[in-house]
Coordinates of C-alpha atoms in Angstrom, one line a residue:
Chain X
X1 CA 0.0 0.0 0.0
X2 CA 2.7 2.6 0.8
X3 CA 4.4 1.3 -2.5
X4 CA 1.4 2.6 -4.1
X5 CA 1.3 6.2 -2.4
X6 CA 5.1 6.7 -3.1
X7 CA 4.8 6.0 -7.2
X8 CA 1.1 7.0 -7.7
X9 CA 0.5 10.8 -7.7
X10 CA -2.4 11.8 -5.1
X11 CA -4.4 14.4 -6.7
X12 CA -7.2 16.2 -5.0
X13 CA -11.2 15.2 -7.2
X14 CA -11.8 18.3 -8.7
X15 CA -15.2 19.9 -7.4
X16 CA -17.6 19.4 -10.7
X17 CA -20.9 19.9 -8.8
X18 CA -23.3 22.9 -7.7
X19 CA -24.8 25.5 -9.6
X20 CA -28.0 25.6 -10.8
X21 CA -30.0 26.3 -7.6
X22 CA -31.2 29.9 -7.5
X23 CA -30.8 31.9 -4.2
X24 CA -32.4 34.8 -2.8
X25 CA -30.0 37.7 -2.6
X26 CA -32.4 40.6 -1.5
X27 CA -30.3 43.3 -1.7
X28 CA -28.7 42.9 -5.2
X29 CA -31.4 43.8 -6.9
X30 CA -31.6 47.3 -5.5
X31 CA -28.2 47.5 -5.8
X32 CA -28.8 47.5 -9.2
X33 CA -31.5 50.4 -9.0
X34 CA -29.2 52.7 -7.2
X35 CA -26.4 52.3 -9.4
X36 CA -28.0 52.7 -12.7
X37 CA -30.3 55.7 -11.3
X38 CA -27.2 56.9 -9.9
X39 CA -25.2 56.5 -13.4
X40 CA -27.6 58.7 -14.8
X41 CA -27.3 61.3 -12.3
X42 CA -23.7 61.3 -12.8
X43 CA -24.3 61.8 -16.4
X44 CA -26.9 64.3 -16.8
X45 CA -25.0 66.6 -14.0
X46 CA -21.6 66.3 -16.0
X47 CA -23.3 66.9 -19.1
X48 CA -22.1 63.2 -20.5
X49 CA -25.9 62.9 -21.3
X50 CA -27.7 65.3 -22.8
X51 CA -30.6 66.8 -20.9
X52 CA -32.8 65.7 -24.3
X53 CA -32.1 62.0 -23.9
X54 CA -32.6 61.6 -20.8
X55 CA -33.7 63.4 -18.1
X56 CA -32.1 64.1 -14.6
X57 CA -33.9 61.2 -12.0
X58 CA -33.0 63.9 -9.2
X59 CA -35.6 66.2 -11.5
X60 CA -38.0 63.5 -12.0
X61 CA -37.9 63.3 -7.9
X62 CA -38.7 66.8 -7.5
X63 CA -41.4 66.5 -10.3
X64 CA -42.8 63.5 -8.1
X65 CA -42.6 65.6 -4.8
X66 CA -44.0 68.6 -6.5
X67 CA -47.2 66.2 -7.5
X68 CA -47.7 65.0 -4.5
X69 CA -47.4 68.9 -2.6
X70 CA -50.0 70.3 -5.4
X71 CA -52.6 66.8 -4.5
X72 CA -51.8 66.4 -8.4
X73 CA -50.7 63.4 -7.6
X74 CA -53.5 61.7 -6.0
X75 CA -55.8 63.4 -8.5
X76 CA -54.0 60.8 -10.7
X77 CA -53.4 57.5 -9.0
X78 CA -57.4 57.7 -7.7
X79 CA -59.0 56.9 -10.8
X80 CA -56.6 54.3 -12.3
X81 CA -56.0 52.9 -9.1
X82 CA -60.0 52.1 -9.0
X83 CA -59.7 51.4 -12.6
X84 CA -57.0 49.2 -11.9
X85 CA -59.3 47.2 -8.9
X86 CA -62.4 47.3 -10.6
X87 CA -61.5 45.7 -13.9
X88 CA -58.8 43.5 -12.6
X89 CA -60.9 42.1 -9.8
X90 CA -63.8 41.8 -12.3
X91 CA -61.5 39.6 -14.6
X92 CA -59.8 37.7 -12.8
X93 CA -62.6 36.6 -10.8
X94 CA -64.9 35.7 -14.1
X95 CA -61.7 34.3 -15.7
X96 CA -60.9 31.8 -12.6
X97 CA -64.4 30.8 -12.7
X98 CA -64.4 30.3 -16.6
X99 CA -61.3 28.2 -16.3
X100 CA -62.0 25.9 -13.4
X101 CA -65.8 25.3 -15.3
X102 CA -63.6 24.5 -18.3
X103 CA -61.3 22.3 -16.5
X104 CA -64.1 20.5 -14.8
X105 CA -66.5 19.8 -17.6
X106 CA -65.5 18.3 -21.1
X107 CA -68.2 20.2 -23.0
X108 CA -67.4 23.7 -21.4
X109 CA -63.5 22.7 -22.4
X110 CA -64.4 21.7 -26.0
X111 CA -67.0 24.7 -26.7
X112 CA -64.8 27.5 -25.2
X113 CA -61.0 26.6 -25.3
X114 CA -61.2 27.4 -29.3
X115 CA -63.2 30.5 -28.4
X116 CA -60.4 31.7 -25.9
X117 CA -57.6 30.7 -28.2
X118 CA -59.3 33.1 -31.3
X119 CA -60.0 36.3 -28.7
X120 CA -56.1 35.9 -26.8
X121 CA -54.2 37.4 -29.2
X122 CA -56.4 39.9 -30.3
X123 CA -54.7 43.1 -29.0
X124 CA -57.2 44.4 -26.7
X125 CA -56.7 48.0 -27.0
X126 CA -57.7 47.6 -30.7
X127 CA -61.3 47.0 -29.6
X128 CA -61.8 50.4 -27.2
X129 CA -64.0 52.3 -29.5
X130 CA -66.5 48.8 -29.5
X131 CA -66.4 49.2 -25.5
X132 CA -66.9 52.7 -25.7
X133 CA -70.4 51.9 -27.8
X134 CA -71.2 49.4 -26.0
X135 CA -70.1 50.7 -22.5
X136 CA -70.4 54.3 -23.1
X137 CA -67.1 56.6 -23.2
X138 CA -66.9 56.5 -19.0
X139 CA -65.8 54.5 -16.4
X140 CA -67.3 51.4 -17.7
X141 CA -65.9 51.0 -20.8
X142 CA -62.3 51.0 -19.2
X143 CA -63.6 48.3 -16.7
X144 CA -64.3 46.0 -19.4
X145 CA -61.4 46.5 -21.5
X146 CA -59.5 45.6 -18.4
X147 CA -61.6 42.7 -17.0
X148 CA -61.5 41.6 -20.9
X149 CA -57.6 41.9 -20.7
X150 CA -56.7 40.0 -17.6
X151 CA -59.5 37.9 -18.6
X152 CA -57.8 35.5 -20.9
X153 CA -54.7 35.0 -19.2
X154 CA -56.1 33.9 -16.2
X155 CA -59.0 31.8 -17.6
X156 CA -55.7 29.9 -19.9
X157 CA -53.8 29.6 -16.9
X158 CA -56.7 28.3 -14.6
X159 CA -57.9 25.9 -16.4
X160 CA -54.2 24.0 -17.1
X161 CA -53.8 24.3 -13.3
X162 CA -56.8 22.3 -12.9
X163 CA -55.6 20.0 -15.3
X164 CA -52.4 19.5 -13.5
X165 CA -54.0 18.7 -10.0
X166 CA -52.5 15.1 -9.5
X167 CA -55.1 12.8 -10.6
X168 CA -54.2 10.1 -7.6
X169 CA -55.6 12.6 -4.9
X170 CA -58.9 12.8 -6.7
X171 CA -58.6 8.9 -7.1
X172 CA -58.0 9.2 -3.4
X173 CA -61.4 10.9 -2.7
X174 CA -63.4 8.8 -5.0
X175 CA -62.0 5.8 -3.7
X176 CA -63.2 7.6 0.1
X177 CA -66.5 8.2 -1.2
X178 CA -65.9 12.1 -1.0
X179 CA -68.6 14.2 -2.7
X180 CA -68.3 16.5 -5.9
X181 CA -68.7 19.0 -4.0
X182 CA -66.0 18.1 -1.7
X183 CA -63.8 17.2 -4.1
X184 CA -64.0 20.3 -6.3
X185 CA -63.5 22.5 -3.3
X186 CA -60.9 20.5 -0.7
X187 CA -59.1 18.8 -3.5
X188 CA -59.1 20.5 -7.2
X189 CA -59.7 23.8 -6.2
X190 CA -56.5 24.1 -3.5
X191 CA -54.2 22.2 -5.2
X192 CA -55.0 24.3 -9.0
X193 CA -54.0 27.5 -6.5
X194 CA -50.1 27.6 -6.8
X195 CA -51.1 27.5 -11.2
X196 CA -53.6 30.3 -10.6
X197 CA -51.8 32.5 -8.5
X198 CA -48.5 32.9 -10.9
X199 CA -51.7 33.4 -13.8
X200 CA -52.5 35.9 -12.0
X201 CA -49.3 37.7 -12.0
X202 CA -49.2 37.9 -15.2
X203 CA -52.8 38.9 -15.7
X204 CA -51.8 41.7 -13.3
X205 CA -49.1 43.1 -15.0
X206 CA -51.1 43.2 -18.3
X207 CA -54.0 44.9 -16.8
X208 CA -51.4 47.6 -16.0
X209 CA -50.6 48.1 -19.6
X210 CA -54.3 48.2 -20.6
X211 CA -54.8 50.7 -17.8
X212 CA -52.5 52.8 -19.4
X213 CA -53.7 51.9 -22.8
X214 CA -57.1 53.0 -21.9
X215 CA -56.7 56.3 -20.1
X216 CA -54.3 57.3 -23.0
X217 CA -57.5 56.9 -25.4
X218 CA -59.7 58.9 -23.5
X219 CA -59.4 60.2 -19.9
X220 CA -59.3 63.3 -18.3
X221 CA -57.4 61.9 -14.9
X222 CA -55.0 58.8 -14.7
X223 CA -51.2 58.2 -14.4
X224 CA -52.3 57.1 -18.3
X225 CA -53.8 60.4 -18.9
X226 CA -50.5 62.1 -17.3
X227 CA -48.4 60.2 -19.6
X228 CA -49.6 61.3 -22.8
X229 CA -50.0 65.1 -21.6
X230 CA -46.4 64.9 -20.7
X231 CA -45.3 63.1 -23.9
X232 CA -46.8 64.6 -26.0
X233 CA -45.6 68.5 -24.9
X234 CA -41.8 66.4 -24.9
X235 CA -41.8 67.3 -21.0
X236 CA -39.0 64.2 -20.0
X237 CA -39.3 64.9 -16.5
X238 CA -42.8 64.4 -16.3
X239 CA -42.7 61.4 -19.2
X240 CA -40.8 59.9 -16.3
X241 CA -42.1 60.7 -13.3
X242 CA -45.5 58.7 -14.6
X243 CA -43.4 56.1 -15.3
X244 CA -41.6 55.7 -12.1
X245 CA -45.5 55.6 -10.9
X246 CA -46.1 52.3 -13.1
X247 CA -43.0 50.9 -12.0
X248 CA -44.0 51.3 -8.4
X249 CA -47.5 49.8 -9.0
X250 CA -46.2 46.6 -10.7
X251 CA -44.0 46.3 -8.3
X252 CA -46.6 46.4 -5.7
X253 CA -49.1 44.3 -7.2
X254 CA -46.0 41.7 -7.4
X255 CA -45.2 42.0 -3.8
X256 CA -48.9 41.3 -2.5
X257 CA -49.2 38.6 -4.9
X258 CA -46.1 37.5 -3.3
X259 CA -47.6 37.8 -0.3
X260 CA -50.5 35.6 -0.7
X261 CA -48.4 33.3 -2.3
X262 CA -46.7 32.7 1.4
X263 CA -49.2 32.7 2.9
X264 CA -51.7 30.5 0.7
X265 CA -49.2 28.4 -0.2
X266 CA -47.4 28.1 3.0
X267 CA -47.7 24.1 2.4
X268 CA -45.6 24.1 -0.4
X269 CA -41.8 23.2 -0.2
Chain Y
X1 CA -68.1 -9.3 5.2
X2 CA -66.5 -11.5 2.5
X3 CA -65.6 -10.4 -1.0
X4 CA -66.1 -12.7 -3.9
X5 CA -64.6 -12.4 -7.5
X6 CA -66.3 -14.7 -10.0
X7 CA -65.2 -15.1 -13.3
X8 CA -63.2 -11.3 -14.0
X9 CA -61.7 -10.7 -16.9
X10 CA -60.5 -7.2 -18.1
X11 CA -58.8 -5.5 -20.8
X12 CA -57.3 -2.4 -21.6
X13 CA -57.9 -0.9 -25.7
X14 CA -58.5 -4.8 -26.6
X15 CA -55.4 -5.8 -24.7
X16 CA -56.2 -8.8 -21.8
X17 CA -54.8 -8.2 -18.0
X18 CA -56.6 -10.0 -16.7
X19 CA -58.5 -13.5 -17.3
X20 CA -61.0 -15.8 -15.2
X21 CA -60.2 -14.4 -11.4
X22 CA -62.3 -16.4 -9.4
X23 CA -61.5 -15.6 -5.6
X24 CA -62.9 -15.5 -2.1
X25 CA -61.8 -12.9 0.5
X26 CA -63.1 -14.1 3.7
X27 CA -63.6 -11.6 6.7
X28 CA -60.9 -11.0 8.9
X29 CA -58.2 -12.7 6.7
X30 CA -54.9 -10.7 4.8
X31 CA -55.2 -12.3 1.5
X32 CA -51.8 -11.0 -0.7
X33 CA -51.1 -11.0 -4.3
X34 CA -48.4 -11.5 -5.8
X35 CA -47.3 -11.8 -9.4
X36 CA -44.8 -10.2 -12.1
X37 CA -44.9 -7.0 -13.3
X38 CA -47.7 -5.8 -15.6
X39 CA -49.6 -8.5 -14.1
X40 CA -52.8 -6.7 -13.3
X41 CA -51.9 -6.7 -9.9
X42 CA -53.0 -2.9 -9.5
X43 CA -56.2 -3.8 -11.4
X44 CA -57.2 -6.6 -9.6
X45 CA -57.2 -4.2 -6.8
X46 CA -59.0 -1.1 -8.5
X47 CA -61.5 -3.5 -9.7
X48 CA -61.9 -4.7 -6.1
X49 CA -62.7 -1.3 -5.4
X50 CA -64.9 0.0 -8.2
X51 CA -62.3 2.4 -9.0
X52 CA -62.5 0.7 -12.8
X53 CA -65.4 -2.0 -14.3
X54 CA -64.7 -5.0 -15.1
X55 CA -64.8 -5.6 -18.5
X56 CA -66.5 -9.6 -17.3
X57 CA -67.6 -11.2 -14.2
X58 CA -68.6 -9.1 -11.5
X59 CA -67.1 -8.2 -7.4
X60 CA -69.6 -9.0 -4.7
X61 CA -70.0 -8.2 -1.4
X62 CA -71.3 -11.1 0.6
X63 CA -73.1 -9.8 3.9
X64 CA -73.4 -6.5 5.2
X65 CA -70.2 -4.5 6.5
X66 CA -70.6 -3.3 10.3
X67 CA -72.7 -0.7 11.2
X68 CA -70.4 1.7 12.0
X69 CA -68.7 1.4 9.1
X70 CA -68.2 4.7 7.3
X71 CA -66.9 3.4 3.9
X72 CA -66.2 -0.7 3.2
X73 CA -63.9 -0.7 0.7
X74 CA -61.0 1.8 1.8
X75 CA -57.4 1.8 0.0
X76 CA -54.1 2.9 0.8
X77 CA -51.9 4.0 -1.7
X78 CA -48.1 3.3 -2.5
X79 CA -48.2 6.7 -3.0
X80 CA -49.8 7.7 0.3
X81 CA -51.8 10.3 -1.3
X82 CA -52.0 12.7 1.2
X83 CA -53.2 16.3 0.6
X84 CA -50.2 18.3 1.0
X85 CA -51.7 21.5 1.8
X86 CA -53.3 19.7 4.8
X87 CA -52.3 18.6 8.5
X88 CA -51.8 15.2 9.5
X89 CA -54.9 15.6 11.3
X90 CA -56.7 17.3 8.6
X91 CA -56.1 14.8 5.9
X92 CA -57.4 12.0 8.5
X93 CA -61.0 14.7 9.2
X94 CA -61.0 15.0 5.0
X95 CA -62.4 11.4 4.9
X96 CA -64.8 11.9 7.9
X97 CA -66.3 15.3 6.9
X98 CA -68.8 14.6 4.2
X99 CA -70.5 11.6 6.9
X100 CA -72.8 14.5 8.6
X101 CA -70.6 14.1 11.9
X102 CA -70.6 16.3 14.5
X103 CA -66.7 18.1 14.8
X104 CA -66.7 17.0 18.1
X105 CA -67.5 13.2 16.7
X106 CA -64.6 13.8 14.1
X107 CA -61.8 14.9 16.2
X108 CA -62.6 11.7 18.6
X109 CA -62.1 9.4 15.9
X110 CA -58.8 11.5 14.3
X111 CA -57.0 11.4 18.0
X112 CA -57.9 7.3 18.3
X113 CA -56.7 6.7 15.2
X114 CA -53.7 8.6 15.6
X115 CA -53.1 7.2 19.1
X116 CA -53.5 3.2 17.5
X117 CA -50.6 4.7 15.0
X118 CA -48.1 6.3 17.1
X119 CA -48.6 9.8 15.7
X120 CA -50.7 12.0 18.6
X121 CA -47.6 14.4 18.4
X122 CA -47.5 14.7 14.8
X123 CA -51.5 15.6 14.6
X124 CA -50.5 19.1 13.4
X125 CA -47.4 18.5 11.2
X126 CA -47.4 19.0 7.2
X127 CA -47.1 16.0 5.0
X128 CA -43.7 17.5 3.7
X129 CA -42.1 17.5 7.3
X130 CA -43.1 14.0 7.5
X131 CA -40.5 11.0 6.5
X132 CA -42.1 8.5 4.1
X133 CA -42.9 6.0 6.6
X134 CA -44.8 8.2 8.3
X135 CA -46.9 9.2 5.7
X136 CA -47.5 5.7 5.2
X137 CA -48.7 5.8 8.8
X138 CA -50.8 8.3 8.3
X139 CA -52.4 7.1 5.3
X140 CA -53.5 4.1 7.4
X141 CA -54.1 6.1 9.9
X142 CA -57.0 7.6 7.8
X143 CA -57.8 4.2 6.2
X144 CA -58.6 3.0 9.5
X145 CA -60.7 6.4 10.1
X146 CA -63.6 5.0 8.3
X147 CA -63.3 1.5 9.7
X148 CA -63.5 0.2 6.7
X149 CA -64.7 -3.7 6.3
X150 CA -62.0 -4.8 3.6
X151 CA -58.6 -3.1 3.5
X152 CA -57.2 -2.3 -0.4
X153 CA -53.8 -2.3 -0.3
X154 CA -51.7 -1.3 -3.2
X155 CA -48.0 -2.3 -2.8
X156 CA -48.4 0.0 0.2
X157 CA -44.4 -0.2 1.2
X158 CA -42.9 -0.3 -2.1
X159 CA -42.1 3.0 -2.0
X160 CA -40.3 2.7 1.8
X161 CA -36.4 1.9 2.4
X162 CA -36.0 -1.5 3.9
X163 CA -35.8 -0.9 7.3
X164 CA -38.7 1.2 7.5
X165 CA -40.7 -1.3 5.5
X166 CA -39.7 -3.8 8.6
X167 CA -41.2 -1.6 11.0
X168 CA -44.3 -0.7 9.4
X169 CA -44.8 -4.4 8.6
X170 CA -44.9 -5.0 12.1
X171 CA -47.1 -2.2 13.1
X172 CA -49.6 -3.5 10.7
X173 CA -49.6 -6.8 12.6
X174 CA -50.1 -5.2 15.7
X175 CA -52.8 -3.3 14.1
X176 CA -54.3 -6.5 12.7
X177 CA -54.0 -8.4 16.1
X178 CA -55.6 -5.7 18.2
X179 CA -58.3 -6.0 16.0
X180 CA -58.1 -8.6 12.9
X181 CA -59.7 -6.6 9.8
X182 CA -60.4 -8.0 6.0
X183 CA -57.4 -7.1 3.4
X184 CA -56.8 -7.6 0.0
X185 CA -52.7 -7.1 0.1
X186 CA -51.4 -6.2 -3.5
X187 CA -47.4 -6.2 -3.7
X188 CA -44.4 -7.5 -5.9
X189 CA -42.0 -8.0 -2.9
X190 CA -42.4 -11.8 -1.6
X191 CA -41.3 -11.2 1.8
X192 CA -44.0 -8.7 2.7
X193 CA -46.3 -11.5 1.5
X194 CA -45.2 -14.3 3.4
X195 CA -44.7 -12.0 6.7
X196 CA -48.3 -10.5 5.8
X197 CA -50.5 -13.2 3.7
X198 CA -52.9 -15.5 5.6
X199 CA -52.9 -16.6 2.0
X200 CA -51.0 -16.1 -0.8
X201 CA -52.5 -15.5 -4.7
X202 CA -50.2 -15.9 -7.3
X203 CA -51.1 -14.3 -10.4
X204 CA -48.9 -15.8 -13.1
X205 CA -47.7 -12.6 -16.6
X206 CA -50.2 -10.6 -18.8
X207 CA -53.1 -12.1 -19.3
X208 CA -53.3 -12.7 -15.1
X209 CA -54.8 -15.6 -13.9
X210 CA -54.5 -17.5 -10.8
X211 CA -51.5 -19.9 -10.9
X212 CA -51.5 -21.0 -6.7
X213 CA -53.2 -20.4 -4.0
X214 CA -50.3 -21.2 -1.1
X215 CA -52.2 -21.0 2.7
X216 CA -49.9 -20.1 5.5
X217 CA -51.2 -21.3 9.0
X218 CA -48.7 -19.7 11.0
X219 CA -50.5 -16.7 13.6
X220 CA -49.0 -13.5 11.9
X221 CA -47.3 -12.1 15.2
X222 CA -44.9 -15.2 15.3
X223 CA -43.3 -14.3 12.3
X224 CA -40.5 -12.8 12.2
X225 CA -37.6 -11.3 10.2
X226 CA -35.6 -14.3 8.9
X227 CA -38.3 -17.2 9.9
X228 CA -36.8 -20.5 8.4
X229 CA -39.9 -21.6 7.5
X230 CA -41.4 -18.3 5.7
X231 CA -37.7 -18.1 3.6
X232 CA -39.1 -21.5 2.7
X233 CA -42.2 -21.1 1.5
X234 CA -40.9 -17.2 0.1
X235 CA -38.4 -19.6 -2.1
X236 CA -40.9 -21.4 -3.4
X237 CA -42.9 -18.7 -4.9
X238 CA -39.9 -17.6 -6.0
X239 CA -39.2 -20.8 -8.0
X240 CA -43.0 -20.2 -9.1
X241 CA -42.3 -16.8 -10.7
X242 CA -38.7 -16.7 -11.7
X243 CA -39.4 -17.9 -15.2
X244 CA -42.2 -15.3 -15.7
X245 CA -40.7 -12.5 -14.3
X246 CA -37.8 -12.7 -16.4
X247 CA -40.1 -13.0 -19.3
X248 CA -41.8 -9.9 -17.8
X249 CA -39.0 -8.1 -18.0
X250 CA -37.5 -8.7 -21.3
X251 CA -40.4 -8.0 -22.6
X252 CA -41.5 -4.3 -24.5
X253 CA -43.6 -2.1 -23.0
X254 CA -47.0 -1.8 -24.6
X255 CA -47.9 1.4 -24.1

């Protein structure tokens, strides 16, 4: 054996493993914020960007503070936010209900799947003046092209969560002489939830755009509204400042969804 | 309450699993079967069940179960099936809440049964914190929630490391000599059969059919790990199946 050790050359097993399992580093990611915001302070003060491409974030803070001092501000964010509640709660709530009905019964799956597939990619936006007809050119026409908008997302993503429920559970019930009923509500409808809720994130962030979308069209009031004024008078300070506001919100809704995530889904691994 | 097969065959898209099972399961008895893979094992037992038809022959119950029996034909799972967004405790009440019970009624009968497994302390812990013998417990646990008349088990520690499958096995025959109940005792692994089987069924490859019925008279709780007598009788069912289950698998998979 020591014969061996003296001739043979002991090397150490290179370390080949690892990688690939994502961790949470919180604070990275507003590292990343500060420095680019802070880049472009740096820039715009030194005059290494032009004040034309893009404007000065400590400017856009003091348009933001300015809002808020002259009640501009909430003047804005109360309609869209309601906007933004109204139609998003109206279509997510139809579209979960759609999609569990489709996932349950063949016949609601085979007369409405094709019907979702043709309306999804239809750019919503494209059909405002129809809503506006049908809705009249107030609050209700923006609901629906909201609730439309989150609408399909969430009724697509539903109903393959339902799908994906594992089959043995239900088997499990059945076999336990568990109601329909029961099984619908303790067994599909819980264990569809993790699917739903990241639908719904998406949804979310797409009822933002429409939000947007909508109040551009035709509003007095709205971070949408805002927007456009600013955009189109080439004000970049302002441009920004209701983006900043978007930002915020999606990064809001993200964090309560987030948030019911952990705590709905506190079961999960 | 006994369970009679007469005559089952069944197929799947035209192709046979099983053919002719003619069987009694008499009350209070562990009746195992054991066969090579793709033998219809599994079907025997969802047919048992009326989780599936039978595509011939029909599954009677002879005699009424008892009277306190919430549902007759219960099964555990290799797979334990347990809810995992529910406690220990609340995938035991799942099974008990559509009977019209009072709460108070419920939680009596989830603390017994979780006293006659060993798990009163884990009564509020998530399937994920449990090992997999425990869940196994559980899931018996809630099988024996309903007090079911005929037990359906389907290769219920195949999915348990060795040791644990020792120690279940001899919680089960603890269970069963507190209070003998009915089972139907589905696995591929011969030693759980001989340590578990009042009888054993042999089912012999695709089509199944009954090749030998072996009876073991030995009580269950003098068995033992290692038992001359069971290596025995576990190497002649070996000798039974050896040629078949290497038929079973060479063989393609028709799926």
């Amino acid at each position: 054996m020591s014969d061996v050790e003296e001739t043979e050359i002991a090397r150490q097993v290179a370390f080949r493993g690892g990688g690939f399992a994502p961790k949470p580093y919180r604070w990275i990611g507003l590292a990343v914020f500060v420095m680019l915001i802070s880049l472009a302070e740096l820039g715009t003060q030194n005059g290494f960007i032009s004040p034309l491409t893009l404007p000065k974030p400590s400017d856009v803070f003091l348009k933001f503070r300015e809002l808020y001092e002259t009640g501009l501000l909430r003047k804005h964010l109360e309609p869209s936010l309601t906007r933004l509640a109204v139609g998003g709660a109206l279509g997510a709530t139809i579209g979960i209900a759609v999609g569990v009905l489709i996932g349950l019964f063949s016949y609601i799956r085979a007369g409405l799947v094709p019907l979702v597939a043709a309306i999804f990619p239809i750019p919503k936006i494209a059909l405002l003046p129809l809503f506006v007809i049908w809705f009249g050119i107030d609050e209700a026409s923006k609901y629906a092209l909201i609730a439309f908008g989150t609408f399909t997302p969430t009724v697509v993503a539903t109903y393959g969560a339902v799908d994906n429920v594992d089959r043995n559970l239900i088997r499990m019930a059945q076999s336990f002489g568990l109601s329909w009923k029961s099984i619908v509500r303790k067994i599909i409808l819980p264990g569809a939830m993790p699917g739903i809720l990241s639908g719904l994130r998406i949804s979310l962030a797409i009822a933002i755009i429409l939000l947007v979308a909508a109040e551009m069209l035709g509003a007095e009031y709205g971070i949408g509204a805002y927007i456009l004024e600013a955009g189109s008078l080439y004000d970049l300070d302002r441009l920004f400042a209701g983006v900043v506001m978007l930002s915020l919100l999606g990064v809001l809704l993200s964090a309560v969804i987030g948030g019911i995530e952990r705590y709905v889904l506190r079961w999960r691994t | 309450m006994d369970i009679r097969l007469s005559g089952i065959s069944h197929s799947y898209d035209g192709f046979e699993v099983l053919r002719d099972i003619t069987l009694d399961i008499p009350s209070g008895k562990i009746v195992c079967i054991v066969g090579p893979t793709g033998c219809g094992k599994s079907t025997l037992l969802r047919l048992i069940g009326g989780l599936e038809r039978p595509a011939k022959g029909s599954v009677l119950q002879l005699g009424l179960p008892a009277e306190d029996c919430l549902n007759p034909l219960t099964y555990v799972f290799q797979d334990f099936a347990l809810l995992p967004w529910r406690s220990v405790a609340g995938n035991i009440s799942l099974v008990l809440e559509d009977h019209g019970m009072k709460k108070s009624a419920i939680t009596e009968i989830v603390n017994n049964v979780l006293a006659r497994t060993k798990l009163t302390e884990f009564a509020r812990a998530l399937p994920k914190q449990l090992s997999g013998g425990m869940k196994q417990r559980v899931a018996i646990a809630r099988a024996l929630a309903v007090k079911p008349a005929v037990m359906l088990m389907d290769e219920p520690l195949s999915a348990l490391d060795s040791q644990t499958r020792e120690l279940l096995m001899s919680d089960l025959v603890k269970l069963w000599t507190q209070q003998p109940f009915t089972a139907v005792y589905v696995t591929h692994n011969l030693d759980e059969a001989v340590r578990m089987g009042h009888s054993i069924v042999v089912l012999s490859r695709c089509p199944g059919k009954i090749r030998e019925i072996i009876h073991l008279e030995k009580p269950l709780a003098e068995r033992s790990y290692g038992d001359g007598e069971l290596q025995f009788r576990q190497k002649y069912l070996w000798n039974l199946m050896r040629d078949e289950a290497l038929a079973a698998d060479a063989e393609l998979v028709n799926v």
